[in-house]
Amino acid sequence: MTQAIQKTLRDSAAMRWTALLLLALAMFCSYIFMDILSPIKDLMQETRGWDSTAFGTMQGSEVFLNVFVFFLIFAGIILDKMGVRFTAVLSAAVMLVGACVKWYAVSESFMGTGLEAWFNNNLNYIPIFDELGVSPFYEGMPASAKFAACGFMIFGCGCEMAGITVSRGIVKWFKGREMALAMGSEMALARLGVATCMIFSPFFARLGGEVSVSRSVAFGVVLMCIALIMTIVYFFMDQKLDSQTGEAEEKDDPFKISDLGKILTDAGFWIVALLCVLYYSAIFPFQKYAVNMLQCNLTLTAPDADSFWASSSVTIVQYIIMLIVAAAGFASNFQKKANLKYGLLGLSIVALVTYCYMGYMRQSAESIFAVFPLLAVLITPILGSYLDHHGKAASMLVLGSILLIACHLTFAFVLPMFKGNAVGGIIIAYTTILVLGASFSLVPASLWPSVPKLVDAKVIGSAYALIFWIQNIGLWLFPLLIGKVLDQTNPGVTDPTQFDYTAPLVMLASLGVAALILGFVLKVVDKKKGLGLELPNIQSNE
């Protein structure tokens, strides 16, 4: 029996991490597409007439069906009933369909068509949703934004389904092993998609000296095809694992609505879910506006058109350096020899400084914000390994909330003081962005591995689905709110680089304050009920 177990893919570290890599690469591609328009918000206003309200409404539409049609709950049921591999392929296929719709919506081919006329004349009033104030459209919203929102809704269904599937897949392959490290590593790699998006979306939009926002989205569509391929390869790996272990994807004990009651009556679950919605609402919606916020608060002077810093080749060089930062920093965590460990760490730091210098020379807000996930890639494995062996998940969440508050308040009040100071402003921006990214790495490494400690293994998929659904309420609401607040607090401002972002940033900092309070509550509940959130994931008696 022991020999049979040792022969399974799950007990091979190489196969275990290969399965993780396939899932992480699929999420990497989805993260790129998720924010594909974020670094070119100014171009969307100039070329498609999207003001901040239209931009925010479209961005918030990603999770509309998940929240208001409860698709994410159904996704959890599908996951529990059909298993990881089927749901992974399904989610990638749905994302690809949505991505294609969004690409067509912002393409030149859509302009002047009968479909554009239809969207201009329709969907201006949605019964019930308009009365509730939650409609994904509004009268006067550009037709391209409406149609793009439809595509983004479809993509969002697949993306969030993929999110819970990946979490469930990691639990399946890593339970009782280095689960926090695996979840943190997956998110670290996936978040490189944010940096990739920030660098390459403007690159493709301005390629050849002619602005075309559809080229950026087309780049994302190609990546979603790659994501589908990754999930198909994972399908066969997962199928092989089940054939070795005798496990079945379909559950002998079918899903029952009463299972949800067990989850919803758990106080610890609710605190974790609320922490998730507060924390993620302060990060993901911010990402969609961060580049424009930097454009408004930094003094950026475009380099000479014929210089190296204005060329397309500098984008490729900077991205390669970014990959060196991520790869060397990530790999340094797994080296047992001190000289190799600190050598890789030193290489990562030197490459990071070089990257930041290049971002300064390019005077590019999008390449400055692209450093957001880099420190997270470096420290997430450290945090994951610490949580696996030492615990303290709830304490990590408290620390993350404190850093989140400090960063948003710095963006709101400190950064604008340095406008006019080209060097000082960029230094403040880089430092704050790196710390914000580091604080974000505390969440996946500490929060997601805690869920299996709170619910029965049979309904883990549904538990993740409920958390993601609650999280999606914030991800729908806050992009829309930021856009509305921007337009309300900047009346008459038509230049997309002259907005005052103070009010939206204070609003996001307040979410951090609420998360901080809940973090302390979670520590109290954990101690009283013995949930084990502060205990290590790897138990010595296992």
Coordinates of C-alpha atoms in Angstrom, one line a residue:
M1 CA 0.0 0.0 0.0
T2 CA 2.8 2.4 0.9
Q3 CA 4.7 1.7 -2.3
A4 CA 1.5 2.4 -4.3
I5 CA 1.0 5.7 -2.6
Q6 CA 4.6 6.7 -3.3
K7 CA 4.1 6.1 -7.0
T8 CA 1.3 8.7 -7.3
L9 CA 1.8 12.0 -9.1
R10 CA 0.8 13.9 -5.9
D11 CA 3.7 12.4 -4.0
S12 CA 6.2 13.5 -6.6
A13 CA 7.3 17.1 -5.8
A14 CA 8.1 17.7 -9.5
M15 CA 4.6 16.6 -10.6
R16 CA 2.9 18.4 -7.8
W17 CA 4.5 21.7 -8.7
T18 CA 4.0 21.1 -12.4
A19 CA 0.3 20.8 -11.8
L20 CA 0.5 24.1 -9.9
L21 CA 2.5 25.7 -12.7
L22 CA -0.2 24.8 -15.2
L23 CA -2.9 26.3 -13.1
A24 CA -0.8 29.4 -12.2
L25 CA 0.0 30.1 -15.9
A26 CA -3.7 30.0 -16.7
M27 CA -4.4 32.5 -14.0
F28 CA -1.4 34.6 -15.1
C29 CA -3.0 35.0 -18.5
S30 CA -6.4 35.8 -17.0
Y31 CA -4.8 38.5 -14.7
I32 CA -3.4 40.1 -17.8
F33 CA -6.7 40.3 -19.5
M34 CA -8.5 41.3 -16.4
D35 CA -6.7 44.7 -16.3
I36 CA -5.9 45.0 -20.1
L37 CA -7.6 48.4 -20.3
S38 CA -6.4 49.7 -17.0
P39 CA -3.1 51.3 -18.1
I40 CA -4.8 52.9 -21.1
K41 CA -7.7 54.6 -19.4
D42 CA -6.6 57.9 -20.9
L43 CA -6.6 56.4 -24.4
M44 CA -10.1 55.0 -23.9
Q45 CA -11.3 58.5 -23.1
E46 CA -9.5 60.0 -26.0
T47 CA -10.4 57.4 -28.7
R48 CA -13.7 55.9 -27.5
G49 CA -15.2 58.7 -25.4
W50 CA -15.2 56.7 -22.1
D51 CA -15.3 59.1 -19.2
S52 CA -14.5 57.8 -15.7
T53 CA -18.1 56.7 -15.0
A54 CA -18.2 54.7 -18.3
F55 CA -14.8 53.2 -17.6
G56 CA -15.7 52.3 -14.0
T57 CA -19.0 50.9 -14.9
M58 CA -17.4 48.7 -17.6
Q59 CA -14.7 47.6 -15.2
G60 CA -17.2 46.7 -12.5
S61 CA -19.3 44.7 -15.0
E62 CA -16.7 41.9 -14.8
V63 CA -18.3 40.4 -11.7
F64 CA -21.9 41.5 -12.4
L65 CA -23.3 38.1 -13.3
N66 CA -21.4 36.4 -10.5
V67 CA -23.0 38.7 -8.0
F68 CA -26.5 39.4 -9.2
V69 CA -27.3 36.2 -11.1
F70 CA -25.4 34.2 -8.5
F71 CA -23.3 32.5 -11.2
L72 CA -20.4 32.1 -8.8
I73 CA -22.6 30.0 -6.5
F74 CA -23.5 27.8 -9.4
A75 CA -19.8 27.6 -10.3
G76 CA -19.1 26.2 -6.8
I77 CA -21.8 23.6 -7.2
I78 CA -20.4 22.7 -10.7
L79 CA -17.0 22.4 -9.1
D80 CA -18.2 20.1 -6.3
K81 CA -20.3 18.0 -8.7
M82 CA -18.0 17.8 -11.7
G83 CA -14.5 18.2 -10.2
V84 CA -11.5 20.3 -10.7
R85 CA -10.4 19.3 -14.2
F86 CA -13.7 19.7 -15.9
T87 CA -14.3 23.0 -14.3
A88 CA -10.8 24.3 -15.1
V89 CA -11.3 23.6 -18.8
L90 CA -14.8 25.1 -18.8
S91 CA -13.7 28.2 -17.0
A92 CA -10.9 28.8 -19.6
A93 CA -13.3 28.3 -22.5
V94 CA -15.8 30.8 -21.0
M95 CA -13.0 33.4 -20.4
L96 CA -11.9 33.0 -24.0
V97 CA -15.4 33.7 -25.3
G98 CA -15.8 36.8 -23.2
A99 CA -12.4 38.0 -24.2
C100 CA -13.3 37.8 -27.9
V101 CA -16.5 39.7 -27.3
K102 CA -14.7 42.5 -25.5
W103 CA -12.0 42.7 -28.2
Y104 CA -14.7 43.2 -30.9
A105 CA -16.4 45.8 -28.8
V106 CA -13.4 48.1 -28.6
S107 CA -12.2 47.3 -32.2
E108 CA -12.5 49.6 -35.1
S109 CA -14.7 47.0 -36.8
F110 CA -17.5 47.6 -34.3
M111 CA -17.6 51.3 -35.0
G112 CA -20.4 52.4 -37.4
T113 CA -22.1 49.0 -37.4
G114 CA -25.7 48.2 -36.9
L115 CA -24.7 46.5 -33.6
E116 CA -23.2 49.7 -32.4
A117 CA -26.5 51.5 -33.2
W118 CA -28.4 48.9 -31.4
F119 CA -26.3 49.3 -28.2
N120 CA -26.7 53.1 -28.4
N121 CA -30.5 52.8 -28.6
N122 CA -31.0 49.9 -26.1
L123 CA -30.0 48.8 -22.6
N124 CA -30.5 52.3 -21.4
Y125 CA -33.0 51.1 -18.8
I126 CA -32.9 47.7 -17.2
P127 CA -36.1 47.0 -15.1
I128 CA -35.5 46.2 -11.4
F129 CA -31.8 46.6 -11.7
D130 CA -32.2 50.3 -12.4
E131 CA -34.7 50.7 -9.5
L132 CA -32.1 49.0 -7.2
G133 CA -29.3 51.2 -8.6
V134 CA -27.2 48.3 -9.7
S135 CA -27.7 48.3 -13.5
P136 CA -24.5 47.5 -15.5
F137 CA -25.5 50.1 -18.1
Y138 CA -26.9 53.6 -18.1
E139 CA -28.4 56.0 -20.6
G140 CA -25.6 57.8 -22.4
M141 CA -23.0 55.1 -21.8
P142 CA -21.0 54.6 -25.1
A143 CA -22.1 51.6 -27.1
S144 CA -18.6 50.2 -27.2
A145 CA -18.5 50.4 -23.4
K146 CA -21.8 48.6 -23.1
F147 CA -20.8 45.8 -25.5
A148 CA -17.4 45.5 -23.8
A149 CA -19.2 45.2 -20.5
C150 CA -21.2 42.3 -21.9
G151 CA -18.0 40.5 -22.9
F152 CA -16.4 41.3 -19.6
M153 CA -19.3 39.8 -17.7
I154 CA -18.8 36.6 -19.6
F155 CA -15.1 36.7 -19.0
G156 CA -15.7 37.4 -15.3
C157 CA -17.9 34.3 -15.0
G158 CA -15.0 32.2 -16.3
C159 CA -12.3 34.0 -14.3
E160 CA -14.0 33.7 -11.0
M161 CA -14.8 30.1 -11.7
A162 CA -11.2 29.6 -12.5
G163 CA -10.2 31.2 -9.2
I164 CA -12.2 28.8 -7.0
T165 CA -11.1 25.9 -9.2
V166 CA -7.4 26.7 -8.8
S167 CA -7.9 27.0 -5.0
R168 CA -9.7 23.6 -4.9
G169 CA -7.0 22.1 -7.2
I170 CA -4.2 23.2 -4.9
V171 CA -6.0 21.8 -1.9
K172 CA -6.3 18.5 -3.8
W173 CA -2.7 18.3 -4.7
F174 CA -1.1 19.9 -1.6
K175 CA -3.3 19.1 1.4
G176 CA -1.0 18.0 4.3
R177 CA 2.0 19.4 2.4
E178 CA 3.2 22.9 1.6
M179 CA -0.2 24.3 0.9
A180 CA 0.3 27.9 2.0
L181 CA 3.6 28.0 0.0
A182 CA 1.7 26.6 -3.1
M183 CA -1.2 29.1 -2.8
G184 CA 1.2 32.0 -2.3
S185 CA 3.4 30.9 -5.1
E186 CA 0.5 30.5 -7.5
M187 CA -0.7 34.0 -6.7
A188 CA 2.8 35.4 -7.0
L189 CA 3.2 34.0 -10.5
A190 CA -0.4 35.0 -11.4
R191 CA 0.2 38.6 -10.2
L192 CA 3.1 38.9 -12.6
G193 CA 0.2 39.2 -15.0
V194 CA -0.5 42.6 -13.6
A195 CA 3.0 43.8 -14.3
T196 CA 2.9 42.2 -17.8
C197 CA -0.4 44.0 -18.5
M198 CA 0.9 47.4 -17.3
I199 CA 4.0 47.1 -19.6
F200 CA 2.6 45.5 -22.7
S201 CA -1.0 46.9 -23.0
P202 CA 0.3 50.5 -23.7
F203 CA 3.1 49.0 -25.8
F204 CA 0.6 47.3 -28.2
A205 CA -1.8 50.2 -28.1
R206 CA 0.9 52.6 -29.3
L207 CA 2.8 50.2 -31.5
G208 CA 4.0 51.7 -34.8
G209 CA 3.2 55.2 -33.6
E210 CA -0.6 54.7 -34.3
V211 CA -2.9 54.4 -31.3
S212 CA -5.2 51.3 -31.5
V213 CA -6.7 50.1 -28.2
S214 CA -8.0 47.0 -29.8
R215 CA -4.4 45.7 -30.3
S216 CA -4.0 45.6 -26.6
V217 CA -7.2 43.5 -26.1
A218 CA -6.2 41.2 -29.0
F219 CA -2.9 40.5 -27.1
G220 CA -5.1 39.4 -24.2
V221 CA -7.2 37.2 -26.4
V222 CA -4.1 35.3 -27.6
L223 CA -3.1 34.8 -24.0
M224 CA -6.5 33.4 -23.1
C225 CA -6.0 30.8 -25.9
I226 CA -2.8 29.8 -24.1
A227 CA -4.7 29.6 -20.8
L228 CA -7.1 27.2 -22.4
I229 CA -4.2 25.0 -23.6
M230 CA -2.7 25.0 -20.0
T231 CA -6.0 23.8 -18.5
I232 CA -6.3 21.0 -21.1
V233 CA -2.8 19.7 -20.2
Y234 CA -3.8 19.9 -16.5
F235 CA -7.0 17.9 -17.3
F236 CA -4.9 14.9 -18.3
M237 CA -2.5 15.3 -15.4
D238 CA -5.4 15.4 -12.9
Q239 CA -7.1 12.4 -14.6
K240 CA -3.9 10.4 -14.3
L241 CA -3.8 11.3 -10.5
D242 CA -7.3 10.0 -10.0
S243 CA -6.6 6.8 -11.8
Q244 CA -3.7 6.2 -9.5
T245 CA -5.4 7.0 -6.2
G246 CA -8.8 5.6 -7.1
E247 CA -10.5 9.0 -6.3
A248 CA -13.5 10.0 -8.3
E249 CA -14.2 13.5 -9.6
E250 CA -17.9 13.1 -9.2
K251 CA -19.1 12.9 -5.6
D252 CA -20.9 9.9 -4.3
D253 CA -22.6 12.1 -1.7
P254 CA -24.4 14.8 -3.9
F255 CA -24.4 18.5 -3.1
K256 CA -27.3 19.6 -0.9
I257 CA -28.5 23.2 -0.2
S258 CA -28.2 22.3 3.5
D259 CA -24.4 22.1 3.0
L260 CA -24.4 25.9 2.5
G261 CA -26.2 26.3 5.9
K262 CA -23.2 24.7 7.6
I263 CA -20.9 27.2 6.0
L264 CA -23.1 30.3 6.5
T265 CA -23.7 29.7 10.3
D266 CA -19.9 29.7 11.0
A267 CA -18.7 32.9 12.5
G268 CA -15.1 32.3 11.5
F269 CA -16.1 31.8 7.9
W270 CA -18.0 35.1 7.8
I271 CA -15.1 37.1 9.3
V272 CA -12.7 35.6 6.7
A273 CA -15.2 36.3 3.9
L274 CA -15.7 39.9 5.0
L275 CA -11.9 40.4 5.4
C276 CA -11.6 39.1 1.9
V277 CA -14.1 41.5 0.4
L278 CA -12.7 44.5 2.2
Y279 CA -9.1 43.8 1.3
Y280 CA -9.6 42.8 -2.3
S281 CA -11.9 45.8 -2.8
A282 CA -9.1 48.1 -1.8
I283 CA -6.7 46.5 -4.2
F284 CA -8.3 45.2 -7.4
P285 CA -10.4 48.3 -8.2
F286 CA -7.4 50.5 -7.4
Q287 CA -5.3 48.6 -10.0
K288 CA -7.8 49.7 -12.6
Y289 CA -7.2 53.4 -11.8
A290 CA -3.6 53.3 -10.5
V291 CA -1.8 54.2 -13.7
N292 CA -4.2 57.2 -14.3
M293 CA -3.7 58.2 -10.6
L294 CA 0.1 58.3 -11.2
Q295 CA -0.4 60.3 -14.4
C296 CA -2.3 62.8 -12.3
N297 CA 0.1 63.0 -9.4
L298 CA 3.5 62.7 -11.0
T299 CA 5.4 65.2 -13.1
L300 CA 6.3 63.1 -16.1
T301 CA 8.1 64.5 -19.2
A302 CA 8.1 62.3 -22.3
P303 CA 11.6 61.4 -23.5
D304 CA 12.8 62.6 -26.9
A305 CA 11.0 60.6 -29.7
D306 CA 14.3 59.5 -31.2
S307 CA 15.9 58.4 -27.9
F308 CA 16.3 54.8 -26.7
W309 CA 13.9 55.5 -23.8
A310 CA 11.1 56.3 -26.3
S311 CA 11.7 53.2 -28.5
S312 CA 9.7 50.0 -28.5
S313 CA 12.8 47.9 -27.7
V314 CA 13.1 49.5 -24.2
T315 CA 9.8 47.8 -23.3
I316 CA 11.2 44.4 -24.1
V317 CA 14.4 45.0 -22.2
Q318 CA 12.5 46.3 -19.2
Y319 CA 10.2 43.3 -19.2
I320 CA 13.2 40.9 -19.3
I321 CA 14.7 42.7 -16.4
M322 CA 11.4 42.4 -14.5
L323 CA 11.4 38.6 -15.1
I324 CA 14.9 38.4 -13.7
V325 CA 13.7 40.3 -10.6
A326 CA 10.9 37.8 -10.2
A327 CA 12.7 34.6 -11.1
A328 CA 15.8 35.3 -9.1
G329 CA 13.9 36.6 -6.0
F330 CA 11.5 33.7 -6.1
A331 CA 14.2 31.1 -6.6
S332 CA 16.3 32.5 -3.8
N333 CA 13.7 31.2 -1.3
F334 CA 14.3 27.6 -2.2
Q335 CA 18.1 27.5 -2.0
K336 CA 19.7 25.7 0.9
K337 CA 23.2 26.9 0.1
A338 CA 23.8 30.3 1.6
N339 CA 26.0 31.6 -1.2
L340 CA 23.5 30.7 -3.9
K341 CA 20.6 32.0 -1.9
Y342 CA 22.1 35.4 -1.2
G343 CA 23.6 35.5 -4.7
L344 CA 20.1 35.2 -6.3
L345 CA 18.7 37.6 -3.8
G346 CA 21.4 40.2 -4.6
L347 CA 20.8 39.7 -8.4
S348 CA 17.0 40.2 -7.8
I349 CA 17.7 43.5 -5.9
V350 CA 20.1 44.8 -8.5
A351 CA 17.7 44.0 -11.3
L352 CA 14.8 45.7 -9.3
V353 CA 16.9 48.9 -9.0
T354 CA 17.7 48.7 -12.7
Y355 CA 14.1 48.2 -13.5
C356 CA 13.0 51.2 -11.4
Y357 CA 15.7 53.4 -13.0
M358 CA 14.5 52.4 -16.5
G359 CA 10.9 53.3 -15.4
Y360 CA 12.1 56.7 -14.3
M361 CA 14.0 57.3 -17.6
R362 CA 11.0 56.3 -19.6
Q363 CA 8.8 58.7 -17.6
S364 CA 6.0 56.1 -17.9
A365 CA 3.3 55.8 -15.3
E366 CA 2.4 52.3 -16.5
S367 CA 5.9 51.0 -16.2
I368 CA 6.2 52.6 -12.7
F369 CA 3.1 50.8 -11.5
A370 CA 4.3 47.6 -13.0
V371 CA 6.6 47.1 -10.0
F372 CA 3.4 46.4 -7.9
P373 CA 3.8 42.6 -7.8
L374 CA 7.6 42.3 -7.8
L375 CA 8.2 42.5 -4.1
A376 CA 5.2 40.2 -3.5
V377 CA 6.9 37.6 -5.8
L378 CA 10.0 37.8 -3.6
I379 CA 8.3 37.6 -0.2
T380 CA 5.2 35.4 -0.8
P381 CA 7.2 32.1 -0.7
I382 CA 8.8 33.3 2.5
L383 CA 5.4 34.1 4.0
G384 CA 3.9 30.8 2.7
S385 CA 6.7 28.7 4.1
Y386 CA 6.5 30.6 7.4
L387 CA 2.7 29.9 7.7
D388 CA 3.2 26.3 6.7
H389 CA 5.7 25.7 9.5
H390 CA 4.9 28.4 12.1
G391 CA 1.3 29.6 11.5
K392 CA 0.1 33.1 12.5
A393 CA -2.3 33.6 9.6
A394 CA -4.6 35.9 11.4
S395 CA -1.7 38.1 12.5
M396 CA -0.5 38.3 8.9
L397 CA -3.9 39.6 7.9
V398 CA -3.7 42.4 10.6
L399 CA -0.3 43.4 9.3
G400 CA -1.5 43.5 5.7
S401 CA -4.4 45.8 6.7
I402 CA -2.0 48.2 8.4
L403 CA 0.2 48.4 5.4
L404 CA -2.8 48.8 3.1
I405 CA -4.1 51.8 5.1
A406 CA -0.6 53.5 5.1
C407 CA -0.2 53.0 1.3
H408 CA -3.5 54.5 0.3
L409 CA -3.1 57.5 2.6
T410 CA 0.4 58.0 1.2
F411 CA -1.1 58.1 -2.3
A412 CA -3.8 60.5 -1.2
F413 CA -1.8 63.0 0.8
V414 CA 1.9 62.6 0.5
L415 CA 2.4 61.9 -3.3
P416 CA 0.6 65.0 -4.4
M417 CA 3.0 67.1 -2.3
F418 CA 5.8 66.0 -4.6
K419 CA 4.2 67.0 -7.8
G420 CA 6.7 69.1 -9.6
N421 CA 9.6 67.1 -8.0
A422 CA 10.3 64.6 -10.8
V423 CA 12.7 62.5 -8.7
G424 CA 11.1 62.7 -5.3
G425 CA 7.6 61.9 -6.6
I426 CA 8.8 58.8 -8.4
I427 CA 10.7 57.5 -5.4
I428 CA 7.6 57.9 -3.2
A429 CA 5.5 56.2 -5.9
Y430 CA 7.9 53.3 -6.3
T431 CA 8.3 52.7 -2.5
T432 CA 4.5 52.9 -1.8
I433 CA 3.6 50.6 -4.8
L434 CA 6.2 48.0 -3.7
V435 CA 4.9 48.0 -0.1
L436 CA 1.3 47.8 -1.3
G437 CA 2.2 44.8 -3.4
A438 CA 3.9 43.2 -0.4
S439 CA 0.9 43.8 1.8
F440 CA -1.3 42.1 -0.9
S441 CA 0.9 39.0 -0.7
L442 CA 0.0 38.5 2.9
V443 CA -3.6 37.7 1.9
P444 CA -3.3 34.7 -0.4
A445 CA -0.6 33.2 1.8
S446 CA -2.6 33.5 5.0
L447 CA -6.3 33.7 4.1
W448 CA -6.9 31.0 1.5
P449 CA -5.2 28.1 3.3
S450 CA -7.3 29.0 6.3
V451 CA -10.6 28.1 4.6
P452 CA -10.1 24.3 4.8
K453 CA -9.7 24.7 8.6
L454 CA -13.2 26.3 8.7
V455 CA -15.3 24.0 6.6
D456 CA -15.8 20.3 5.8
A457 CA -13.7 19.0 3.0
K458 CA -16.9 18.0 1.1
V459 CA -18.0 21.6 0.6
I460 CA -14.7 23.3 0.2
G461 CA -15.6 24.2 -3.4
S462 CA -18.9 25.8 -2.2
A463 CA -17.1 27.6 0.6
Y464 CA -14.6 29.2 -1.8
A465 CA -17.5 30.0 -4.1
L466 CA -19.3 31.9 -1.3
I467 CA -16.2 33.8 -0.4
F468 CA -15.6 34.7 -4.0
W469 CA -19.2 35.8 -4.4
I470 CA -19.0 38.0 -1.4
Q471 CA -15.7 39.4 -2.6
N472 CA -17.2 40.0 -6.0
I473 CA -19.8 42.4 -4.5
G474 CA -16.9 44.7 -3.7
L475 CA -15.2 44.1 -7.0
W476 CA -18.4 45.2 -8.8
L477 CA -19.2 48.1 -6.5
F478 CA -15.9 49.9 -6.0
P479 CA -14.7 50.4 -9.6
L480 CA -18.0 52.0 -10.3
L481 CA -17.8 54.1 -7.1
I482 CA -14.3 55.3 -7.9
G483 CA -15.4 56.4 -11.4
K484 CA -18.5 58.2 -10.0
V485 CA -16.5 59.8 -7.2
L486 CA -13.9 61.0 -9.7
D487 CA -16.4 62.6 -11.9
Q488 CA -18.3 64.2 -9.0
T489 CA -15.1 65.6 -7.3
N490 CA -13.6 66.8 -10.6
P491 CA -16.4 68.8 -12.3
G492 CA -15.5 70.2 -15.7
V493 CA -12.1 68.3 -15.8
T494 CA -11.7 66.9 -19.4
D495 CA -8.0 66.2 -19.3
P496 CA -7.6 62.6 -18.1
T497 CA -4.2 63.5 -16.5
Q498 CA -5.6 66.2 -14.2
F499 CA -8.0 64.4 -11.9
D500 CA -7.8 64.8 -8.1
Y501 CA -7.8 61.3 -6.7
T502 CA -7.9 62.2 -3.0
A503 CA -11.5 61.2 -2.3
P504 CA -11.3 57.8 -4.0
L505 CA -8.1 57.0 -2.2
V506 CA -9.5 58.0 1.2
M507 CA -12.5 55.7 0.5
L508 CA -10.1 52.8 -0.2
A509 CA -8.1 53.5 3.0
S510 CA -11.3 53.3 5.0
L511 CA -11.8 49.7 3.7
G512 CA -8.3 49.0 5.2
V513 CA -9.5 50.4 8.5
A514 CA -12.5 48.1 8.5
A515 CA -10.3 45.1 7.5
L516 CA -7.9 45.9 10.4
I517 CA -10.8 45.9 12.9
L518 CA -12.0 42.5 11.5
G519 CA -8.5 41.1 11.7
F520 CA -8.4 41.7 15.4
V521 CA -11.9 40.3 15.8
L522 CA -10.7 37.2 13.9
K523 CA -7.8 36.7 16.3
V524 CA -10.2 36.8 19.3
V525 CA -12.7 34.3 17.6
D526 CA -9.8 32.0 16.6
K527 CA -8.5 32.0 20.2
K528 CA -12.0 31.4 21.7
K529 CA -13.2 28.7 19.3
G530 CA -9.8 27.1 18.6
L531 CA -10.2 27.4 14.8
G532 CA -6.4 26.8 14.4
L533 CA -5.8 29.8 12.1
E534 CA -2.7 30.7 14.1
L535 CA -1.4 27.1 13.9
P536 CA 1.0 25.9 11.2
N537 CA -0.5 24.1 8.1
I538 CA 2.1 21.3 8.4
Q539 CA 1.5 19.4 11.6
S540 CA 4.3 17.4 13.1
N541 CA 2.1 14.5 14.0
E542 CA 0.9 14.0 10.4

